[in-house]
CSV table of C-alpha atoms and ligand atoms in Angstrom, one decimal:
chain,number,residue,atom,x,y,z
A,4,UNK,CA,-4.8,5.2,-16.3
A,5,UNK,CA,-4.3,1.7,-14.9
A,6,UNK,CA,-7.2,-0.6,-16.1
A,7,UNK,CA,-7.4,-2.4,-12.8
A,8,UNK,CA,-8.4,0.9,-11.2
A,9,UNK,CA,-11.1,1.8,-13.7
A,10,UNK,CA,-12.6,-1.7,-14.5
A,11,UNK,CA,-13.8,-2.1,-10.9
A,12,UNK,CA,-14.7,0.9,-8.7
A,13,UNK,CA,-14.3,0.9,-5.8
A,14,UNK,CA,-11.2,-1.3,-6.1
A,15,UNK,CA,-10.4,-3.9,-3.5
A,16,UNK,CA,-6.9,-5.1,-2.9
A,17,UNK,CA,-4.5,-6.7,-0.4
A,18,UNK,CA,-0.8,-6.2,0.5
A,19,UNK,CA,1.5,-9.0,1.6
A,20,UNK,CA,5.2,-9.1,2.5
A,21,UNK,CA,7.8,-11.7,1.5
A,22,UNK,CA,8.7,-13.9,4.5
A,23,UNK,CA,12.2,-13.5,6.0
A,24,UNK,CA,14.8,-16.2,5.3
A,25,UNK,CA,15.2,-18.8,2.6
A,26,UNK,CA,12.8,-21.7,2.3
A,27,UNK,CA,9.9,-19.8,3.7
A,28,UNK,CA,8.3,-19.2,0.3
A,29,UNK,CA,5.8,-22.0,0.6
A,30,UNK,CA,4.3,-20.3,3.7
A,31,UNK,CA,3.5,-17.2,1.7
A,32,UNK,CA,1.7,-19.2,-1.0
A,33,UNK,CA,-0.6,-20.7,1.7
A,34,UNK,CA,-1.5,-17.1,2.5
A,35,UNK,CA,-1.9,-16.2,-1.1
A,36,UNK,CA,-4.2,-19.2,-1.6
A,37,UNK,CA,-6.4,-17.9,1.1
A,38,UNK,CA,-6.3,-14.3,0.0
A,39,UNK,CA,-6.9,-15.2,-3.7
A,40,UNK,CA,-10.1,-17.0,-2.7
A,41,UNK,CA,-11.5,-13.6,-1.6
A,42,UNK,CA,-11.3,-12.4,-5.2
A,43,UNK,CA,-9.4,-9.1,-4.7
A,44,UNK,CA,-8.7,-7.0,-7.7
A,45,UNK,CA,-5.0,-7.2,-7.0
A,46,UNK,CA,-2.4,-8.3,-4.5
A,47,UNK,CA,0.7,-6.2,-3.9
A,48,UNK,CA,4.0,-7.5,-2.6
A,49,UNK,CA,6.3,-5.2,-0.5
A,50,UNK,CA,10.0,-4.8,-1.2
A,51,UNK,CA,12.4,-4.9,1.7
A,52,UNK,CA,9.8,-3.2,4.0
A,53,UNK,CA,10.2,-3.9,7.7
A,54,UNK,CA,13.3,-6.1,7.0
A,55,UNK,CA,11.4,-8.6,4.8
A,56,UNK,CA,13.3,-10.3,2.1
A,57,UNK,CA,13.9,-8.3,-1.1
A,58,UNK,CA,14.8,-11.2,-3.3
A,59,UNK,CA,11.5,-12.8,-3.2
A,60,UNK,CA,9.3,-9.9,-4.2
A,61,UNK,CA,9.6,-10.5,-7.9
A,62,UNK,CA,9.2,-14.3,-7.5
A,63,UNK,CA,6.0,-13.9,-5.4
A,64,UNK,CA,4.5,-11.2,-7.6
A,65,UNK,CA,5.2,-13.2,-10.8
A,66,UNK,CA,3.6,-16.4,-9.2
A,67,UNK,CA,0.5,-14.5,-8.1
A,68,UNK,CA,0.1,-13.3,-11.7
A,69,UNK,CA,0.7,-16.7,-13.3
A,70,UNK,CA,-0.6,-19.3,-10.9
A,71,UNK,CA,-3.6,-17.3,-9.5
A,72,UNK,CA,-4.3,-15.3,-12.7
A,73,UNK,CA,-4.6,-12.2,-10.4
A,74,UNK,CA,-3.0,-8.9,-11.2
A,75,UNK,CA,0.1,-8.5,-8.9
A,76,UNK,CA,1.8,-5.3,-8.0
A,77,UNK,CA,5.5,-5.4,-7.2
A,78,UNK,CA,6.7,-2.6,-4.8
A,79,UNK,CA,10.1,-1.2,-5.8
A,80,UNK,CA,12.2,1.2,-3.9
A,81,UNK,CA,15.1,3.2,-5.4
A,82,UNK,CA,16.8,4.5,-2.2
A,83,UNK,CA,20.5,3.7,-2.3
A,84,UNK,CA,20.3,1.9,-5.6
A,85,UNK,CA,22.2,2.7,-8.8
A,86,UNK,CA,20.5,3.2,-12.1
A,87,UNK,CA,21.8,-0.2,-13.3
A,88,UNK,CA,20.4,-2.0,-10.2
A,89,UNK,CA,17.0,-0.4,-10.7
A,90,UNK,CA,17.0,-1.2,-14.4
A,91,UNK,CA,18.0,-4.8,-13.7
A,92,UNK,CA,15.0,-5.3,-11.4
A,93,UNK,CA,12.6,-3.6,-13.8
A,94,UNK,CA,13.8,-5.8,-16.7
A,95,UNK,CA,13.3,-8.9,-14.5
A,96,UNK,CA,9.8,-7.8,-13.5
A,97,UNK,CA,9.0,-7.3,-17.2
A,98,UNK,CA,10.3,-10.7,-18.2
A,99,UNK,CA,8.4,-12.4,-15.4
A,100,UNK,CA,5.1,-10.9,-16.6
A,101,UNK,CA,4.5,-8.4,-13.8
A,102,UNK,CA,2.7,-5.4,-15.2
A,103,UNK,CA,2.3,-3.0,-12.3
A,104,UNK,CA,4.9,-1.4,-10.0
A,105,UNK,CA,4.4,0.6,-6.8
A,106,UNK,CA,7.3,3.0,-7.3
A,107,UNK,CA,8.7,4.2,-4.0
A,108,UNK,CA,11.7,6.1,-2.8
A,109,UNK,CA,12.1,3.9,0.3
A,110,UNK,CA,13.3,5.0,3.8
A,111,UNK,CA,16.7,6.7,4.0
A,112,UNK,CA,18.9,5.1,6.6
A,113,UNK,CA,20.2,7.2,9.5
A,114,UNK,CA,23.8,5.8,9.6
A,115,UNK,CA,26.8,7.8,8.3
A,116,UNK,CA,27.6,5.3,5.5
A,117,UNK,CA,24.3,6.0,3.9
A,118,UNK,CA,24.3,7.5,0.3
A,119,UNK,CA,21.4,8.5,-1.8
A,120,UNK,CA,20.9,6.4,-4.9
A,121,UNK,CA,20.6,7.5,-8.5
A,122,UNK,CA,17.0,8.6,-8.0
A,123,UNK,CA,16.5,11.1,-5.1
A,124,UNK,CA,12.7,11.1,-5.1
A,125,UNK,CA,10.0,8.6,-6.1
A,126,UNK,CA,8.8,11.1,-8.8
A,127,UNK,CA,12.2,10.6,-10.6
A,128,UNK,CA,11.7,6.8,-10.5
A,129,UNK,CA,8.2,7.1,-11.8
A,130,UNK,CA,9.4,9.3,-14.7
A,131,UNK,CA,12.1,6.8,-15.6
A,132,UNK,CA,9.7,3.9,-15.6
A,133,UNK,CA,7.2,5.7,-17.7
A,134,UNK,CA,9.8,6.8,-20.2
A,135,UNK,CA,11.6,3.5,-20.7
A,136,UNK,CA,9.1,0.8,-19.8
A,137,UNK,CA,5.4,-0.2,-20.2
A,138,UNK,CA,4.3,-0.7,-16.6
A,139,UNK,CA,1.3,0.7,-14.8
A,140,UNK,CA,2.7,2.8,-12.0
A,141,UNK,CA,1.3,3.3,-8.6
A,142,UNK,CA,2.7,5.8,-6.0
A,143,UNK,CA,2.4,6.2,-2.2
A,144,UNK,CA,0.8,9.1,-0.4
A,145,UNK,CA,0.3,10.2,3.2
A,146,UNK,CA,-3.0,11.5,4.6
A,147,UNK,CA,-1.2,12.7,7.8
A,148,UNK,CA,1.8,13.9,5.6
A,149,UNK,CA,5.1,12.1,5.1
A,150,UNK,CA,7.2,12.3,8.3
A,151,UNK,CA,9.9,14.2,6.6
A,152,UNK,CA,7.6,16.8,5.0
A,153,UNK,CA,7.4,20.2,6.8
A,154,UNK,CA,3.7,20.4,6.1
A,155,UNK,CA,0.8,18.6,4.4
A,156,UNK,CA,0.7,21.3,1.8
A,157,UNK,CA,4.4,20.9,0.9
A,158,UNK,CA,4.0,17.1,0.8
A,159,UNK,CA,1.0,17.5,-1.6
A,160,UNK,CA,3.0,19.9,-3.8
A,161,UNK,CA,5.6,17.1,-4.3
A,162,UNK,CA,2.8,14.5,-4.6
A,163,UNK,CA,1.4,16.5,-7.6
A,164,UNK,CA,4.9,16.4,-9.2
A,165,UNK,CA,4.9,12.6,-8.7
A,166,UNK,CA,1.5,12.3,-10.3
A,167,UNK,CA,2.5,14.5,-13.2
A,168,UNK,CA,5.5,12.2,-13.7
A,169,UNK,CA,3.1,9.5,-14.6
A,170,UNK,CA,1.5,7.8,-11.6
A,171,UNK,CA,-1.7,6.0,-12.5
A,172,UNK,CA,-3.2,5.7,-9.0
A,173,UNK,CA,-2.1,6.4,-5.4
A,174,UNK,CA,-2.3,4.2,-2.3
A,175,UNK,CA,-2.3,5.8,1.1
A,176,UNK,CA,-0.2,5.1,4.1
A,177,UNK,CA,-2.3,3.6,6.8
A,178,UNK,CA,-4.5,5.9,8.8
A,179,UNK,CA,-6.9,5.3,11.7
A,180,UNK,CA,-9.1,8.4,11.6
A,181,UNK,CA,-11.0,8.7,8.3
A,182,UNK,CA,-11.3,12.5,8.8
A,183,UNK,CA,-7.5,12.7,8.1
A,184,UNK,CA,-8.1,10.9,4.8
A,185,UNK,CA,-11.0,13.2,3.8
A,186,UNK,CA,-9.0,16.3,4.6
A,187,UNK,CA,-6.0,15.0,2.6
A,188,UNK,CA,-8.2,13.9,-0.3
A,189,UNK,CA,-9.9,17.4,-0.5
A,190,UNK,CA,-6.5,19.1,-0.5
A,191,UNK,CA,-5.0,16.8,-3.0
A,192,UNK,CA,-7.9,17.2,-5.4
A,193,UNK,CA,-7.7,21.0,-4.9
A,194,UNK,CA,-4.0,20.8,-5.8
A,195,UNK,CA,-4.9,19.0,-9.1
A,196,UNK,CA,-4.2,15.4,-8.0
A,197,UNK,CA,-6.8,13.7,-10.1
A,198,UNK,CA,-5.8,10.0,-10.2
A,199,UNK,CA,-7.6,7.4,-8.0
A,200,UNK,CA,-6.6,7.6,-4.3
A,201,UNK,CA,-6.9,4.1,-2.7
A,202,UNK,CA,-7.2,4.1,1.1
A,203,UNK,CA,-4.7,1.8,2.9
A,204,UNK,CA,-6.3,0.2,6.0
A,205,UNK,CA,-4.4,-1.7,8.6
A,206,UNK,CA,-6.5,-3.6,11.1
A,207,UNK,CA,-5.1,-3.2,14.6
A,208,UNK,CA,-5.6,-6.7,16.0
A,209,UNK,CA,-2.7,-7.1,18.5
A,210,UNK,CA,-1.7,-4.4,21.1
A,211,UNK,CA,1.9,-4.3,19.9
A,212,UNK,CA,0.8,-3.1,16.5
A,213,UNK,CA,-0.1,0.3,17.9
A,214,UNK,CA,3.5,1.0,18.9
A,215,UNK,CA,4.6,-0.2,15.5
A,216,UNK,CA,2.1,2.1,13.7
A,217,UNK,CA,3.3,5.1,15.6
A,218,UNK,CA,7.1,4.4,15.2
A,219,UNK,CA,6.7,3.4,11.5
A,220,UNK,CA,4.6,6.3,10.2
A,221,UNK,CA,3.6,8.5,13.1
A,222,UNK,CA,-0.1,7.8,12.5
A,223,UNK,CA,-2.5,9.4,15.1
A,224,UNK,CA,-4.2,6.9,17.4
A,225,UNK,CA,-7.9,7.8,17.9
A,226,UNK,CA,-9.2,7.4,21.4
A,227,UNK,CA,-11.6,4.6,20.3
A,228,UNK,CA,-8.6,2.5,19.2
A,229,UNK,CA,-6.6,3.3,22.3
A,230,UNK,CA,-9.6,2.4,24.4
A,231,UNK,CA,-10.2,-1.1,23.0
A,232,UNK,CA,-6.5,-1.9,23.1
A,233,UNK,CA,-6.3,-0.8,26.8
A,234,UNK,CA,-9.5,-2.5,27.8
A,235,UNK,CA,-8.9,-5.9,26.2
A,236,UNK,CA,-5.1,-5.8,26.2
A,237,UNK,CA,-4.6,-9.3,27.7
A,238,UNK,CA,-7.4,-10.9,25.9
A,239,UNK,CA,-6.1,-11.7,22.4
A,240,UNK,CA,-9.4,-12.7,20.9
A,241,UNK,CA,-11.2,-9.6,22.2
A,242,UNK,CA,-8.5,-7.3,20.7
A,243,UNK,CA,-8.7,-9.1,17.4
A,244,UNK,CA,-12.5,-8.9,17.2
A,245,UNK,CA,-12.5,-5.2,18.2
A,246,UNK,CA,-9.7,-4.5,15.6
A,247,UNK,CA,-11.7,-6.3,12.9
A,248,UNK,CA,-14.8,-4.3,13.9
A,249,UNK,CA,-13.0,-1.0,13.8
A,250,UNK,CA,-11.4,-1.7,10.4
A,251,UNK,CA,-14.8,-2.8,9.1
A,252,UNK,CA,-16.4,0.4,10.3
A,253,UNK,CA,-13.6,2.5,8.8
A,254,UNK,CA,-14.0,0.8,5.4
A,255,UNK,CA,-17.8,1.1,5.5
A,256,UNK,CA,-17.5,4.8,6.1
A,257,UNK,CA,-14.9,5.3,3.4
A,258,UNK,CA,-17.1,3.4,0.9
A,259,UNK,CA,-20.1,5.6,1.8
A,260,UNK,CA,-17.8,8.6,1.2
A,261,UNK,CA,-17.0,7.4,-2.4
A,262,UNK,CA,-13.5,6.2,-1.9
A,263,UNK,CA,-11.8,5.0,-5.1
A,264,UNK,CA,-10.5,1.8,-3.5
A,265,UNK,CA,-9.6,-0.1,-0.3
A,266,UNK,CA,-6.1,-1.7,0.1
A,267,UNK,CA,-5.9,-3.9,3.2
A,268,UNK,CA,-2.4,-4.2,4.8
A,269,UNK,CA,-3.0,-7.9,5.5
A,270,UNK,CA,0.3,-8.4,7.4
A,271,UNK,CA,0.0,-11.9,5.9
A,272,UNK,CA,-2.9,-12.7,8.2
A,273,UNK,CA,-5.4,-14.3,5.9
A,274,UNK,CA,-8.0,-15.1,8.6
A,275,UNK,CA,-8.4,-11.5,9.7
A,276,UNK,CA,-8.4,-10.2,6.1
A,277,UNK,CA,-11.2,-12.8,5.3
A,278,UNK,CA,-13.3,-11.6,8.2
A,279,UNK,CA,-13.1,-8.0,7.1
A,280,UNK,CA,-13.7,-8.9,3.4
A,281,UNK,CA,-16.8,-10.9,4.4
A,282,UNK,CA,-18.1,-8.0,6.6
A,283,UNK,CA,-17.9,-5.4,3.8
A,284,UNK,CA,-18.7,-7.7,0.9
A,285,UNK,CA,-22.4,-6.6,0.6
A,286,UNK,CA,-21.6,-2.9,0.6
A,287,UNK,CA,-18.7,-3.2,-1.8
A,288,UNK,CA,-20.5,-5.2,-4.4
A,289,UNK,CA,-23.7,-3.2,-4.3
A,290,UNK,CA,-21.6,-0.1,-5.0
A,291,UNK,CA,-19.7,-1.9,-7.9
A,292,UNK,CA,-23.0,-2.9,-9.5
A,293,UNK,CA,-24.3,0.7,-9.3
A,294,UNK,CA,-21.2,2.4,-10.7
A,295,UNK,CA,-20.1,0.0,-13.5
B,307,FAD,C1,1.4,2.2,0.1
B,307,FAD,C2,2.8,2.2,0.6
B,307,FAD,C3,3.6,1.1,0.4
B,307,FAD,C4,4.9,1.1,0.8
B,307,FAD,N1,5.7,0.0,0.5
B,307,FAD,C5,7.0,0.0,0.9
B,307,FAD,C6,7.9,-1.1,0.5
B,307,FAD,O1,7.4,-2.1,-0.1
B,307,FAD,N2,9.2,-1.1,0.9
B,307,FAD,C7,9.7,0.0,1.6
B,307,FAD,O2,10.9,0.0,1.9
B,307,FAD,N3,8.9,1.1,1.9
B,307,FAD,C8,7.6,1.1,1.6
B,307,FAD,N4,6.8,2.2,1.9
B,307,FAD,C9,7.4,3.3,2.7
B,307,FAD,C10,8.1,4.3,1.8
B,307,FAD,O3,9.2,3.8,1.1
B,307,FAD,C11,8.5,5.5,2.7
B,307,FAD,O4,7.4,6.1,3.3
B,307,FAD,C12,9.5,6.5,2.1
B,307,FAD,O5,10.1,7.2,3.2
B,307,FAD,C13,8.9,7.5,1.1
B,307,FAD,O6,8.7,6.9,-0.1
B,307,FAD,P1,7.8,7.7,-1.2
B,307,FAD,O7,7.8,6.8,-2.4
B,307,FAD,O8,6.5,8.1,-0.6
B,307,FAD,O9,8.8,8.9,-1.4
B,307,FAD,P2,8.7,10.3,-2.1
B,307,FAD,O10,7.4,10.4,-2.9
B,307,FAD,O11,10.0,10.6,-2.8
B,307,FAD,O12,8.5,11.3,-0.9
B,307,FAD,C14,9.4,11.2,0.3
B,307,FAD,C15,9.5,12.6,0.9
B,307,FAD,O13,10.2,13.5,0.0
B,307,FAD,C16,9.5,14.7,-0.3
B,307,FAD,N5,9.8,15.1,-1.6
B,307,FAD,C17,9.3,14.4,-2.8
B,307,FAD,N6,9.8,15.1,-3.9
B,307,FAD,C18,10.6,16.1,-3.4
B,307,FAD,C19,11.4,17.1,-4.1
B,307,FAD,N7,11.4,17.2,-5.4
B,307,FAD,N8,12.0,18.0,-3.3
B,307,FAD,C20,12.0,17.9,-1.9
B,307,FAD,N9,11.3,17.0,-1.2
B,307,FAD,C21,10.6,16.1,-2.0
B,307,FAD,C22,8.0,14.3,0.0
B,307,FAD,O14,7.3,15.4,0.4
B,307,FAD,C23,8.2,13.3,1.2
B,307,FAD,O15,8.4,14.0,2.4
B,307,FAD,C24,5.5,2.2,1.5
B,307,FAD,C25,4.6,3.3,1.8
B,307,FAD,C26,3.3,3.3,1.4
B,307,FAD,C27,2.5,4.5,1.7
């Protein structure tokens, strides 16, 4: 099992994405500076998600590891890639000192030119990495099921295959209703998924994020979230504060329910992430003292 998920429980981590376009790398390191000062257990860097640059994932992850002495996680997708392309990236990650990969399939494109890559499912990528390399491997999971899965049960059956292929810990897709997470966690445990399940939390701090959340992953919008977005829609500061308060409440409840870890989708917004981290600091560290 990945040391970073057993050394500190509950785990606390952030996700960032590489900026689009060349020459923007310095802006992400300002964000990393601010996030690193919050002492997370790790920072993960997305790969090509939402149109962000692919090339910089390795560079950013490796710099986090070396300059900030923080464990970095590089996301890696295999959709549409050949075996050689995937191996080239894995070798580069190894050379640059990155030790943990979030192994993903990635989203299939809808256009007619699209072709599957060498690996059809993330579980195949996980098995390949575990067989040929020495990385810790994380995997993705979906409390409200993956959009392509016919049912949560079927999705969890495939999740179990992915875990059996060698996943050390799972990170969830964002969700806004903790009951969805608890239902999923119970079912996953009953199906034999016994690795840590880290909850992915995305603070809703601008109204447009709600539409993105729905189109990206089909997450359910609880009435309480819809209400504050509708009520404060034109008041940016009020939406932001209500979003921070909602995410704080979600995390406090998850910690009370014994969650293995919290992964904040920071959206590269260090100020918002700092507010939430400060709000939950007392609860998080009292739990860590008790459990370790
Ligand atoms: C924490 C997290 C981080 C992410 N980071 C990124 C990122 O950096 N870049 C990016 O592009 N995307 C990212 N994504 C999105 C992800 O790539 C998509 O959700 C993608 O559609 C599925 O990837 P997966 O690894 O979960 O796929 P898989 O685990 O392969 O699952 C995808 C679907 O296939 C089904 N399935 C799995 N195995 C089988 C099988 N043997 N037979 C039939 N069906 C099967 C599953 O039930 C599911 O419906 C992230 C998602 C999460 C939750």
